[in-house]
Every structure is written in C-alpha cells, then in structure tokens.
mmCIF file of C-alpha atoms and ligand atoms in Angstrom:
data_model
loop_
_atom_site.group_PDB
_atom_site.id
_atom_site.type_symbol
_atom_site.label_atom_id
_atom_site.label_comp_id
_atom_site.label_asym_id
_atom_site.label_seq_id
_atom_site.Cartn_x
_atom_site.Cartn_y
_atom_site.Cartn_z
ATOM 1 C CA MET A 25 2.223 -21.219 -15.645
ATOM 2 C CA LYS A 26 1.865 -22.902 -12.242
ATOM 3 C CA ALA A 27 -1.575 -23.828 -10.934
ATOM 4 C CA PRO A 28 -2.457 -21.329 -8.210
ATOM 5 C CA ALA A 29 -2.556 -23.209 -4.908
ATOM 6 C CA PHE A 30 -3.889 -20.341 -2.814
ATOM 7 C CA ALA A 31 -6.696 -17.894 -3.490
ATOM 8 C CA PHE A 32 -8.279 -14.818 -1.942
ATOM 9 C CA ALA A 33 -11.173 -16.132 0.161
ATOM 10 C CA GLY A 34 -12.118 -12.672 1.427
ATOM 11 C CA LEU A 35 -11.141 -9.032 0.947
ATOM 12 C CA GLY A 36 -11.958 -5.964 3.023
ATOM 13 C CA SER A 37 -10.919 -2.351 3.459
ATOM 14 C CA TYR A 38 -11.532 0.616 5.715
ATOM 15 C CA VAL A 39 -11.117 4.352 5.200
ATOM 16 C CA PRO A 40 -11.646 6.996 7.872
ATOM 17 C CA SER A 41 -14.467 9.450 7.155
ATOM 18 C CA ARG A 42 -12.580 12.750 7.469
ATOM 19 C CA VAL A 43 -11.471 14.181 4.101
ATOM 20 C CA LEU A 44 -8.693 16.700 3.478
ATOM 21 C CA THR A 45 -9.015 18.343 0.043
ATOM 22 C CA ASN A 46 -6.463 20.240 -2.037
ATOM 23 C CA ALA A 47 -8.440 23.388 -1.198
ATOM 24 C CA ASP A 48 -7.781 22.684 2.498
ATOM 25 C CA PHE A 49 -4.023 22.543 1.748
ATOM 26 C CA GLU A 50 -4.212 25.851 -0.148
ATOM 27 C CA LYS A 51 -5.207 27.418 3.200
ATOM 28 C CA MET A 52 -2.397 25.661 5.131
ATOM 29 C CA LEU A 53 0.620 25.787 2.796
ATOM 30 C CA ASP A 54 2.166 27.574 -0.193
ATOM 31 C CA THR A 55 0.589 25.186 -2.708
ATOM 32 C CA SER A 56 -2.290 25.001 -5.179
ATOM 33 C CA ASP A 57 -4.944 22.556 -6.268
ATOM 34 C CA THR A 58 -3.555 22.843 -9.824
ATOM 35 C CA TRP A 59 0.018 21.929 -8.767
ATOM 36 C CA ILE A 60 -1.122 18.960 -6.674
ATOM 37 C CA ARG A 61 -3.460 17.597 -9.366
ATOM 38 C CA GLU A 62 -1.007 18.062 -12.247
ATOM 39 C CA ARG A 63 2.089 16.716 -10.431
ATOM 40 C CA THR A 64 0.413 13.878 -8.479
ATOM 41 C CA GLY A 65 -3.186 13.284 -9.637
ATOM 42 C CA ILE A 66 -4.418 13.668 -6.034
ATOM 43 C CA ARG A 67 -7.600 15.658 -5.258
ATOM 44 C CA GLU A 68 -8.281 14.554 -1.688
ATOM 45 C CA ARG A 69 -7.216 12.064 0.961
ATOM 46 C CA HIS A 70 -8.851 10.540 4.053
ATOM 47 C CA ILE A 71 -7.354 11.339 7.442
ATOM 48 C CA ALA A 72 -7.785 9.306 10.626
ATOM 49 C CA GLY A 73 -9.942 10.722 13.403
ATOM 50 C CA ASP A 74 -9.120 10.247 17.081
ATOM 51 C CA GLY A 75 -10.719 6.783 17.161
ATOM 52 C CA ASP A 76 -8.951 5.541 14.007
ATOM 53 C CA THR A 77 -5.803 3.815 15.267
ATOM 54 C CA THR A 78 -3.589 1.814 12.919
ATOM 55 C CA SER A 79 -4.607 -1.467 14.582
ATOM 56 C CA GLY A 80 -8.256 -0.359 14.822
ATOM 57 C CA MET A 81 -8.437 0.394 11.091
ATOM 58 C CA GLY A 82 -6.669 -2.924 10.441
ATOM 59 C CA LYS A 83 -9.252 -4.657 12.610
ATOM 60 C CA GLU A 84 -12.160 -3.208 10.586
ATOM 61 C CA ALA A 85 -10.631 -4.248 7.248
ATOM 62 C CA SER A 86 -9.823 -7.705 8.674
ATOM 63 C CA LEU A 87 -13.338 -8.328 9.992
ATOM 64 C CA ARG A 88 -14.764 -7.403 6.574
ATOM 65 C CA ALA A 89 -12.368 -9.822 4.812
ATOM 66 C CA LEU A 90 -13.141 -12.597 7.324
ATOM 67 C CA ALA A 91 -16.906 -12.046 6.952
ATOM 68 C CA GLU A 92 -16.623 -12.503 3.199
ATOM 69 C CA ALA A 93 -14.527 -15.631 3.663
ATOM 70 C CA GLY A 94 -17.158 -16.945 6.087
ATOM 71 C CA LEU A 95 -14.350 -17.644 8.552
ATOM 72 C CA PRO A 96 -14.455 -17.024 12.305
ATOM 73 C CA PRO A 97 -11.209 -15.370 13.520
ATOM 74 C CA THR A 98 -10.424 -18.466 15.611
ATOM 75 C CA GLU A 99 -9.955 -20.430 12.351
ATOM 76 C CA LEU A 100 -6.964 -18.279 11.312
ATOM 77 C CA ASP A 101 -3.539 -19.775 11.918
ATOM 78 C CA LEU A 102 -1.410 -16.946 10.458
ATOM 79 C CA ILE A 103 -1.649 -13.129 10.603
ATOM 80 C CA VAL A 104 0.862 -10.967 8.740
ATOM 81 C CA ALA A 105 0.521 -7.210 9.104
ATOM 82 C CA ALA A 106 2.331 -4.511 7.161
ATOM 83 C CA THR A 107 2.581 -0.959 8.424
ATOM 84 C CA ALA A 108 5.017 1.947 8.479
ATOM 85 C CA THR A 109 2.935 3.615 11.204
ATOM 86 C CA PRO A 110 2.460 1.200 14.129
ATOM 87 C CA ASP A 111 0.399 2.494 17.064
ATOM 88 C CA ARG A 112 3.400 1.742 19.263
ATOM 89 C CA LEU A 113 6.849 0.268 18.662
ATOM 90 C CA LEU A 114 6.228 -2.864 20.719
ATOM 91 C CA PRO A 115 4.540 -5.314 20.262
ATOM 92 C CA SER A 116 3.826 -5.840 16.566
ATOM 93 C CA THR A 117 0.689 -4.417 14.942
ATOM 94 C CA ALA A 118 -0.187 -7.982 13.905
ATOM 95 C CA CYS A 119 -0.339 -9.015 17.584
ATOM 96 C CA ASP A 120 -2.511 -6.001 18.414
ATOM 97 C CA ILE A 121 -4.913 -6.879 15.584
ATOM 98 C CA GLN A 122 -4.859 -10.543 16.644
ATOM 99 C CA ALA A 123 -6.074 -9.473 20.091
ATOM 100 C CA LEU A 124 -8.679 -7.060 18.685
ATOM 101 C CA ILE A 125 -10.290 -9.684 16.448
ATOM 102 C CA GLY A 126 -9.852 -12.607 18.853
ATOM 103 C CA ALA A 127 -7.775 -14.783 16.509
ATOM 104 C CA LYS A 128 -6.350 -16.738 19.406
ATOM 105 C CA ASN A 129 -5.141 -19.726 17.375
ATOM 106 C CA ALA A 130 -2.902 -17.749 14.986
ATOM 107 C CA VAL A 131 0.775 -16.827 14.918
ATOM 108 C CA ALA A 132 1.032 -13.081 14.235
ATOM 109 C CA PHE A 133 3.945 -10.892 13.106
ATOM 110 C CA ASP A 134 4.724 -7.787 11.049
ATOM 111 C CA VAL A 135 6.735 -7.394 7.873
ATOM 112 C CA GLY A 136 8.713 -4.164 7.476
ATOM 113 C CA ALA A 137 8.695 -3.184 3.821
ATOM 114 C CA ALA A 138 7.005 0.251 3.724
ATOM 115 C CA CYS A 139 4.551 0.746 0.838
ATOM 116 C CA PRO A 140 5.149 -2.746 -0.621
ATOM 117 C CA GLY A 141 4.539 -4.287 2.830
ATOM 118 C CA TRP A 142 1.188 -5.820 1.940
ATOM 119 C CA ILE A 143 2.634 -7.419 -1.220
ATOM 120 C CA TYR A 144 5.616 -8.702 0.796
ATOM 121 C CA GLY A 145 3.185 -10.039 3.419
ATOM 122 C CA LEU A 146 1.144 -11.757 0.745
ATOM 123 C CA VAL A 147 4.203 -13.540 -0.648
ATOM 124 C CA VAL A 148 5.423 -14.521 2.856
ATOM 125 C CA ALA A 149 1.962 -15.870 3.743
ATOM 126 C CA GLU A 150 1.684 -17.779 0.455
ATOM 127 C CA SER A 151 5.130 -19.316 1.075
ATOM 128 C CA MET A 152 4.176 -20.371 4.620
ATOM 129 C CA LEU A 153 0.934 -21.877 3.340
ATOM 130 C CA ALA A 154 2.858 -23.731 0.623
ATOM 131 C CA ALA A 155 5.324 -25.029 3.240
ATOM 132 C CA GLY A 156 2.454 -26.386 5.329
ATOM 133 C CA GLN A 157 3.131 -23.937 8.183
ATOM 134 C CA ALA A 158 -0.412 -22.591 8.037
ATOM 135 C CA ARG A 159 -3.685 -23.207 6.253
ATOM 136 C CA ARG A 160 -5.551 -19.895 6.472
ATOM 137 C CA ALA A 161 -3.768 -16.551 6.546
ATOM 138 C CA LEU A 162 -4.871 -12.963 7.066
ATOM 139 C CA VAL A 163 -2.653 -10.350 5.380
ATOM 140 C CA ILE A 164 -3.236 -6.735 6.396
ATOM 141 C CA GLY A 165 -1.888 -3.363 5.243
ATOM 142 C CA THR A 166 -2.876 -0.572 7.617
ATOM 143 C CA GLU A 167 -1.548 2.970 7.833
ATOM 144 C CA ARG A 168 -2.050 6.168 9.753
ATOM 145 C CA LEU A 169 0.438 8.167 7.703
ATOM 146 C CA SER A 170 -1.045 11.430 9.003
ATOM 147 C CA ALA A 171 0.767 10.633 12.280
ATOM 148 C CA ILE A 172 4.213 10.835 10.636
ATOM 149 C CA THR A 173 3.477 13.526 8.023
ATOM 150 C CA ASP A 174 4.977 16.984 8.487
ATOM 151 C CA TYR A 175 2.088 19.318 7.655
ATOM 152 C CA THR A 176 4.521 22.246 7.359
ATOM 153 C CA ASP A 177 6.398 20.544 4.479
ATOM 154 C CA ARG A 178 4.527 21.038 1.190
ATOM 155 C CA SER A 179 6.714 18.529 -0.660
ATOM 156 C CA THR A 180 5.307 15.607 1.385
ATOM 157 C CA ALA A 181 2.181 16.817 3.239
ATOM 158 C CA VAL A 182 -0.115 16.729 0.220
ATOM 159 C CA LEU A 183 0.786 13.162 -0.763
ATOM 160 C CA PHE A 184 -0.387 10.871 2.020
ATOM 161 C CA GLY A 185 -3.616 9.509 3.455
ATOM 162 C CA ASP A 186 -4.850 6.921 5.969
ATOM 163 C CA ALA A 187 -6.563 3.571 5.261
ATOM 164 C CA ALA A 188 -6.448 -0.192 5.768
ATOM 165 C CA GLY A 189 -6.969 -3.267 3.598
ATOM 166 C CA ALA A 190 -6.908 -6.992 4.320
ATOM 167 C CA VAL A 191 -7.209 -10.306 2.552
ATOM 168 C CA VAL A 192 -7.830 -13.882 3.693
ATOM 169 C CA LEU A 193 -5.609 -16.320 1.819
ATOM 170 C CA ALA A 194 -6.546 -20.024 1.778
ATOM 171 C CA ALA A 195 -6.439 -23.116 -0.427
ATOM 172 C CA GLY A 196 -8.384 -22.379 -3.610
ATOM 173 C CA ASP A 197 -9.921 -24.287 -6.517
ATOM 174 C CA GLY A 198 -6.557 -24.565 -8.347
ATOM 175 C CA ARG A 199 -7.663 -22.102 -11.009
ATOM 176 C CA ARG A 200 -7.960 -18.774 -9.191
ATOM 177 C CA GLY A 201 -5.208 -17.292 -7.017
ATOM 178 C CA ILE A 202 -1.575 -16.202 -7.144
ATOM 179 C CA LEU A 203 0.194 -17.127 -10.413
ATOM 180 C CA SER A 204 3.598 -15.523 -9.832
ATOM 181 C CA SER A 205 5.449 -12.979 -7.736
ATOM 182 C CA TYR A 206 8.681 -10.993 -7.757
ATOM 183 C CA LEU A 207 10.191 -9.062 -4.824
ATOM 184 C CA LYS A 208 13.322 -6.920 -4.677
ATOM 185 C CA SER A 209 15.014 -4.329 -2.469
ATOM 186 C CA ASP A 210 18.043 -2.019 -2.402
ATOM 187 C CA GLY A 211 19.073 -0.809 1.059
ATOM 188 C CA THR A 212 21.767 1.536 -0.272
ATOM 189 C CA LEU A 213 19.062 4.066 -1.247
ATOM 190 C CA ALA A 214 17.400 4.262 2.171
ATOM 191 C CA GLU A 215 18.228 7.944 2.815
ATOM 192 C CA LEU A 216 16.037 9.049 -0.092
ATOM 193 C CA LEU A 217 12.843 8.068 1.770
ATOM 194 C CA HIS A 218 13.030 7.596 5.519
ATOM 195 C CA ARG A 219 12.220 8.778 9.033
ATOM 196 C CA PRO A 220 15.561 9.803 10.578
ATOM 197 C CA GLY A 221 14.426 10.226 14.194
ATOM 198 C CA GLY A 222 12.541 8.260 16.812
ATOM 199 C CA GLY A 223 14.385 4.950 16.548
ATOM 200 C CA ALA A 224 17.125 3.545 18.775
ATOM 201 C CA VAL A 225 19.845 5.746 17.227
ATOM 202 C CA HIS A 226 17.880 8.979 17.781
ATOM 203 C CA PRO A 227 15.442 8.121 20.549
ATOM 204 C CA PRO A 228 12.689 10.584 21.472
ATOM 205 C CA SER A 229 14.119 13.837 22.876
ATOM 206 C CA GLU A 230 13.224 17.535 23.002
ATOM 207 C CA GLU A 231 15.566 18.066 20.042
ATOM 208 C CA LEU A 232 13.672 15.497 17.991
ATOM 209 C CA LEU A 233 10.388 17.332 18.452
ATOM 210 C CA LYS A 234 11.954 20.620 17.346
ATOM 211 C CA ASP A 235 13.912 19.411 14.325
ATOM 212 C CA HIS A 236 10.999 17.515 12.720
ATOM 213 C CA SER A 237 13.233 14.455 12.201
ATOM 214 C CA TYR A 238 10.417 12.314 13.576
ATOM 215 C CA TYR A 239 8.546 12.904 10.306
ATOM 216 C CA LEU A 240 8.838 11.176 6.968
ATOM 217 C CA LYS A 241 11.422 12.761 4.629
ATOM 218 C CA MET A 242 11.541 12.188 0.900
ATOM 219 C CA ALA A 243 13.739 13.284 -1.992
ATOM 220 C CA GLY A 244 10.712 13.314 -4.295
ATOM 221 C CA ARG A 245 12.374 13.572 -7.699
ATOM 222 C CA GLU A 246 14.898 10.766 -7.029
ATOM 223 C CA VAL A 247 12.194 8.529 -5.549
ATOM 224 C CA PHE A 248 10.007 9.241 -8.555
ATOM 225 C CA LYS A 249 12.696 8.102 -11.001
ATOM 226 C CA ALA A 250 13.468 4.946 -9.009
ATOM 227 C CA ALA A 251 9.761 4.126 -8.686
ATOM 228 C CA VAL A 252 9.195 4.362 -12.435
ATOM 229 C CA ARG A 253 12.248 2.211 -13.182
ATOM 230 C CA SER A 254 11.579 -0.406 -10.486
ATOM 231 C CA MET A 255 7.834 -0.802 -10.918
ATOM 232 C CA GLY A 256 8.197 -1.279 -14.668
ATOM 233 C CA ASP A 257 10.912 -3.875 -14.125
ATOM 234 C CA ALA A 258 8.992 -5.753 -11.398
ATOM 235 C CA ALA A 259 5.827 -5.838 -13.508
ATOM 236 C CA GLN A 260 7.809 -7.240 -16.433
ATOM 237 C CA ARG A 261 9.527 -9.899 -14.324
ATOM 238 C CA ALA A 262 6.355 -11.086 -12.588
ATOM 239 C CA LEU A 263 4.617 -11.359 -15.966
ATOM 240 C CA GLU A 264 7.565 -13.346 -17.360
ATOM 241 C CA LYS A 265 7.442 -15.707 -14.378
ATOM 242 C CA ALA A 266 3.730 -16.266 -15.060
ATOM 243 C CA GLY A 267 4.488 -16.814 -18.790
ATOM 244 C CA LEU A 268 2.294 -13.866 -19.752
ATOM 245 C CA ALA A 269 2.641 -10.586 -21.657
ATOM 246 C CA GLY A 270 1.006 -7.257 -20.836
ATOM 247 C CA ASP A 271 -1.846 -7.873 -23.268
ATOM 248 C CA ALA A 272 -2.989 -10.834 -21.117
ATOM 249 C CA VAL A 273 -3.576 -8.518 -18.149
ATOM 250 C CA ASP A 274 -7.235 -7.582 -17.658
ATOM 251 C CA LEU A 275 -6.554 -5.150 -14.819
ATOM 252 C CA LEU A 276 -3.403 -3.489 -13.503
ATOM 253 C CA VAL A 277 -3.783 -2.445 -9.850
ATOM 254 C CA PRO A 278 -0.640 -0.441 -9.018
ATOM 255 C CA HIS A 279 0.491 1.229 -5.807
ATOM 256 C CA GLN A 280 -1.287 4.574 -5.789
ATOM 257 C CA ALA A 281 1.460 7.145 -5.152
ATOM 258 C CA ASN A 282 1.356 9.378 -8.214
ATOM 259 C CA ILE A 283 -0.681 9.200 -11.448
ATOM 260 C CA ARG A 284 2.461 9.897 -13.509
ATOM 261 C CA ILE A 285 4.260 6.881 -11.982
ATOM 262 C CA ILE A 286 1.173 4.745 -12.657
ATOM 263 C CA GLU A 287 1.022 5.874 -16.315
ATOM 264 C CA ALA A 288 4.744 5.204 -16.843
ATOM 265 C CA THR A 289 4.456 1.720 -15.289
ATOM 266 C CA ALA A 290 1.440 0.811 -17.425
ATOM 267 C CA SER A 291 3.201 2.038 -20.552
ATOM 268 C CA HIS A 292 6.327 -0.030 -19.734
ATOM 269 C CA VAL A 293 4.297 -3.270 -19.892
ATOM 270 C CA ASN A 294 2.014 -2.112 -22.741
ATOM 271 C CA ILE A 295 -1.159 -1.935 -20.702
ATOM 272 C CA PRO A 296 -3.510 0.881 -21.827
ATOM 273 C CA MET A 297 -4.885 3.153 -19.079
ATOM 274 C CA ASP A 298 -8.429 1.850 -19.564
ATOM 275 C CA ARG A 299 -7.133 -1.407 -18.026
ATOM 276 C CA VAL A 300 -5.542 0.330 -15.032
ATOM 277 C CA PHE A 301 -7.366 0.913 -11.764
ATOM 278 C CA VAL A 302 -6.725 4.375 -10.333
ATOM 279 C CA ASN A 303 -8.016 5.829 -7.068
ATOM 280 C CA VAL A 304 -5.007 7.987 -6.110
ATOM 281 C CA ASP A 305 -7.242 11.008 -6.820
ATOM 282 C CA ARG A 306 -9.443 10.193 -3.802
ATOM 283 C CA TYR A 307 -7.046 8.633 -1.291
ATOM 284 C CA GLY A 308 -3.503 9.786 -2.104
ATOM 285 C CA ASN A 309 -0.700 7.461 -1.086
ATOM 286 C CA THR A 310 -1.827 5.112 1.701
ATOM 287 C CA SER A 311 1.402 3.048 1.676
ATOM 288 C CA SER A 312 0.800 -0.635 2.479
ATOM 289 C CA ALA A 313 -2.994 -0.164 2.441
ATOM 290 C CA SER A 314 -2.937 1.205 -1.094
ATOM 291 C CA ILE A 315 -3.205 -1.986 -3.157
ATOM 292 C CA PRO A 316 -5.736 -3.933 -1.027
ATOM 293 C CA LEU A 317 -7.878 -0.774 -0.842
ATOM 294 C CA ALA A 318 -7.671 -0.348 -4.627
ATOM 295 C CA LEU A 319 -8.508 -4.034 -5.207
ATOM 296 C CA ASP A 320 -11.551 -3.760 -2.948
ATOM 297 C CA GLU A 321 -12.755 -0.609 -4.729
ATOM 298 C CA ALA A 322 -12.115 -2.149 -8.145
ATOM 299 C CA ARG A 323 -14.347 -5.024 -7.137
ATOM 300 C CA THR A 324 -17.094 -2.889 -5.601
ATOM 301 C CA SER A 325 -17.191 -0.685 -8.696
ATOM 302 C CA GLY A 326 -17.462 -3.723 -11.002
ATOM 303 C CA ARG A 327 -14.022 -3.237 -12.625
ATOM 304 C CA LEU A 328 -12.669 -6.457 -11.074
ATOM 305 C CA GLN A 329 -14.522 -9.593 -12.147
ATOM 306 C CA PRO A 330 -13.972 -13.285 -11.317
ATOM 307 C CA GLY A 331 -11.467 -14.984 -13.651
ATOM 308 C CA MET A 332 -9.629 -11.772 -14.580
ATOM 309 C CA VAL A 333 -5.820 -11.760 -14.783
ATOM 310 C CA VAL A 334 -4.652 -9.004 -12.415
ATOM 311 C CA LEU A 335 -1.184 -7.467 -12.083
ATOM 312 C CA LEU A 336 -0.262 -5.803 -8.770
ATOM 313 C CA VAL A 337 2.896 -3.689 -8.665
ATOM 314 C CA THR A 338 4.417 -1.596 -5.895
ATOM 315 C CA PHE A 339 7.377 0.504 -4.721
ATOM 316 C CA GLY A 340 8.491 2.193 -1.489
ATOM 317 C CA ALA A 341 11.054 3.020 1.182
ATOM 318 C CA GLY A 342 14.045 0.741 1.517
ATOM 319 C CA PHE A 343 13.921 0.893 -1.449
ATOM 320 C CA THR A 344 11.580 -2.066 -1.754
ATOM 321 C CA TRP A 345 9.483 -3.070 -4.738
ATOM 322 C CA GLY A 346 7.671 -6.009 -6.276
ATOM 323 C CA ALA A 347 4.784 -7.379 -8.296
ATOM 324 C CA VAL A 348 2.234 -10.189 -8.168
ATOM 325 C CA VAL A 349 0.218 -11.737 -11.000
ATOM 326 C CA LEU A 350 -3.030 -13.399 -9.997
ATOM 327 C CA ARG A 351 -6.224 -14.802 -11.435
ATOM 328 C CA TRP A 352 -9.070 -13.203 -9.492
HETATM 329 O O1 LIG B 420 5.064 5.474 -2.029
HETATM 330 C C1 LIG B 420 6.241 5.389 -2.736
HETATM 331 C C2 LIG B 420 7.123 6.526 -2.504
HETATM 332 N N1 LIG B 420 6.712 7.807 -2.991
HETATM 333 C C3 LIG B 420 6.557 8.117 -4.286
HETATM 334 O O2 LIG B 420 6.495 7.302 -5.149
HETATM 335 C C4 LIG B 420 6.538 9.580 -4.625
HETATM 336 C C5 LIG B 420 7.545 9.885 -5.713
HETATM 337 N N2 LIG B 420 7.696 11.277 -6.047
HETATM 338 C C6 LIG B 420 6.694 12.037 -6.555
HETATM 339 O O3 LIG B 420 5.569 11.609 -6.683
HETATM 340 C C7 LIG B 420 7.040 13.421 -7.038
HETATM 341 O O4 LIG B 420 8.442 13.569 -7.103
HETATM 342 C C8 LIG B 420 6.445 14.560 -6.154
HETATM 343 C C9 LIG B 420 4.950 14.625 -6.344
HETATM 344 C C10 LIG B 420 6.802 14.320 -4.698
HETATM 345 C C11 LIG B 420 7.037 15.913 -6.571
HETATM 346 O O5 LIG B 420 6.800 16.133 -7.950
HETATM 347 P P1 LIG B 420 7.987 16.605 -8.920
HETATM 348 O O6 LIG B 420 7.395 16.868 -10.219
HETATM 349 O O7 LIG B 420 9.074 15.570 -8.826
HETATM 350 O O8 LIG B 420 8.409 17.973 -8.272
HETATM 351 P P2 LIG B 420 9.833 18.401 -7.668
HETATM 352 O O9 LIG B 420 10.077 17.725 -6.365
HETATM 353 O O10 LIG B 420 10.870 18.284 -8.735
HETATM 354 O O11 LIG B 420 9.552 19.932 -7.408
HETATM 355 C C12 LIG B 420 9.236 20.842 -8.478
HETATM 356 C C13 LIG B 420 8.872 22.182 -7.883
HETATM 357 C C14 LIG B 420 9.874 22.653 -6.831
HETATM 358 O O12 LIG B 420 10.007 24.063 -6.959
HETATM 359 P P3 LIG B 420 11.259 24.688 -7.752
HETATM 360 O O13 LIG B 420 12.487 24.201 -7.022
HETATM 361 O O14 LIG B 420 11.172 24.156 -9.145
HETATM 362 O O15 LIG B 420 11.027 26.162 -7.617
HETATM 363 C C15 LIG B 420 9.195 22.359 -5.530
HETATM 364 O O16 LIG B 420 9.587 23.218 -4.496
HETATM 365 O O17 LIG B 420 7.610 22.074 -7.209
HETATM 366 C C16 LIG B 420 7.742 22.598 -5.888
HETATM 367 N N3 LIG B 420 6.789 21.900 -5.027
HETATM 368 C C17 LIG B 420 5.527 22.322 -4.835
HETATM 369 N N4 LIG B 420 4.863 23.379 -5.333
HETATM 370 C C18 LIG B 420 3.593 23.529 -4.950
HETATM 371 C C19 LIG B 420 6.971 20.751 -4.315
HETATM 372 N N5 LIG B 420 5.841 20.438 -3.647
HETATM 373 C C20 LIG B 420 4.933 21.389 -3.952
HETATM 374 C C21 LIG B 420 3.600 21.624 -3.597
HETATM 375 N N6 LIG B 420 2.966 22.679 -4.122
HETATM 376 N N7 LIG B 420 2.921 20.787 -2.781
#
C-alpha cells in the first residue's frame, strides 16, 4: 500500500432548507410513499430555494471546508468543481465559485462526469498535487438537480435532491489520506441517462420547452443493473489496488442513489450494512454532492472517526463510475 501523500484538510457541505416529502409527491403524481420507500429507500429530499444557486451552494460548502482547514481562500492554487447543473453554460462553475470566495490565486475548472464528478475531481486534484502543479486544492460537488428534473415524470421526479459538498486537499502526515483510486467510463451507454435538449445540437427553442427534452431522462431499470455491476467492480478494484479486502473497510460511503444499489454494492465486497453509511432516505440522489455530503454527515454523526479505512464508490451518466480508498 502506498503512503498517502495528500489528505483531507477540511470538509464542508450545504443543503437547502426546503424539504419535499414522499407525501408531497403523492399529491403531485401517481405515486405512493410505499412505492418510493420500497423501490428507492428515499423518504424526503431537499430542494433549492430561489437564493440557492449551484455556485452559491458550492460557495457555502467551500467556505465551511476552508474554515476547517484554517486556510484563507487566497491560499488555494487549484479549484475543481463537479456539477451536472451549472447556473449557466459559460463560464465554468469552478470560476464562478472562485469569484464568490475570492480565491484569486487559484486555477479553476470543471470536470464533467455526472454523479461521479466529485470523485473524478478528487483524483484529478490529487494527480495535479502529485505532479507539483498545485499545493492546496478545493474539490467541490454542487447540484441543483431540481432545475433539470421533470416533475411530471414519476419515474425520475421522486429520485433527486439539491446539495453541495467540498473538500480541501493538501499535503498530509503520510499516514492519513488517499490510498488508492479507480476510475472508468463507457460512452456507448450515454442514451440510458442523459439530457437530450439544450446543448449545441438542440439549442433552446419553443419546441424544446414543449417536448421536455431539456429535462433529465433515465432508463431506470437498465441504469440500475449497470450501477450494481459497475460499483461492485470499482469497489473491488480500488480495494485490490490498496492491497486490502472488504473486511479491512471500517466505513463504506457509497453514492446515494438507491438503497438497493447500495446493499448490492456492499454485499459484492463483503461489507455488512452496519459498516455502510446511508442518508439516501433524507436527501435522495444529489449527484456529485452525494458522497461529500454523506462523508460530512458521517463525521458529524460520529460514524466517521480519524484513522478509519473508508471506501467511496460511485456511478452515473456517461456511464462513469469509480472508487477511492482512503484513511480518514
Ligand atoms: O445516480 C446514478 C444514476 N441513477 C441511478 O442509479 C438510479 C438507478 N435506477 C433505479 O434506482 C431504479 O431503477 C428506479 C428507482 C428508477 C426504478 O425502480 P425499478 O424497481 O427499477 O422500477 P421500474 O423502472 O422497473 O418500474 C417498475 C414499475 C413500472 O410500472 P409497470 O410497468 O410495472 O406497471 C413503473 O411505471 O414501477 C412504476 N413506477 C412507479 N410507480 C410508482 C416507476 N416510478 C414510479 C413511481 N411511483 N414513482
């Protein structure tokens, strides 16, 4: 196992205050609390208010992570942001957050990897730190999925929520930090989870507003099967790269999309559910914010303790997937 060169110096998250419960959806759509809980594990999700922009939520999470790291924003030299829901298509969300927090000495850019975006960003930042391109990085996952969710489509509307999470990555003590990582993608499966309209091929038009192609579309059952297969495989490969087996993992913090996917992933690497952190019931799927938000909650609730071996594993549109093993 390699000595971890870079550690989490600070972690922060933000969730908007407005809550949408399954009972609220029962009034809006042909669905039921029982169906949503049994098929997904979700009870409620937080939805952005007017003031909660993607970059604004990212800013709040970032300032909390920086405060814990004891680092003024001007000390950052790298900002990587992940989002599937940018406030606007140009410039990058990372540049917007850079301006909001006053990190004027950093280079800032986005990674496009959907739900795994924060994990991708973490690996990119670690690689740039290792290459000497930067010394202190901020990696953010921030999402306003309510802006691209079709609330007339019961097969997707109940799944998503809004949130942000951020971490400061810097040189550590050589004991705590990232032990291994594994990333993978398969672009041939893109049509199973995508937003068909609104890009350069189908730019905004009256037609686009009518046909709902601006919203996220998902072939749920196919995505489910691929998620189970890919997350199990990524978890296994990242553990192998770290020279560890599932029984060495103190806490599995998976992407929170569906409790049944989480259970299947944990079972694949022989990790019992009492060593799995789950908050999908309260937030739903918050895409790239999901894992940093879960990590922050695991810590606040006392589940995540210094020195623990933690496995992060994720899956999303692209398809993209991956895993990270770290010592907290
Ligand atoms: O972030 C990473 C990407 N996303 C994911 O990982 C999500 C992956 N997929 C899933 O989590 C699951 O596939 C869903 C939760 C989306 C759907 O669960 P499922 O067990 O795969 O259901 P299904 O799509 O096979 O649909 C079963 C039935 C269908 O009715 P029929 O055709 O059997 O009559 C659906 O129309 O459930 C129906 N259905 C609903 N019923 C009540 C679908 N959505 C709802 C709903 N309420 N909200």
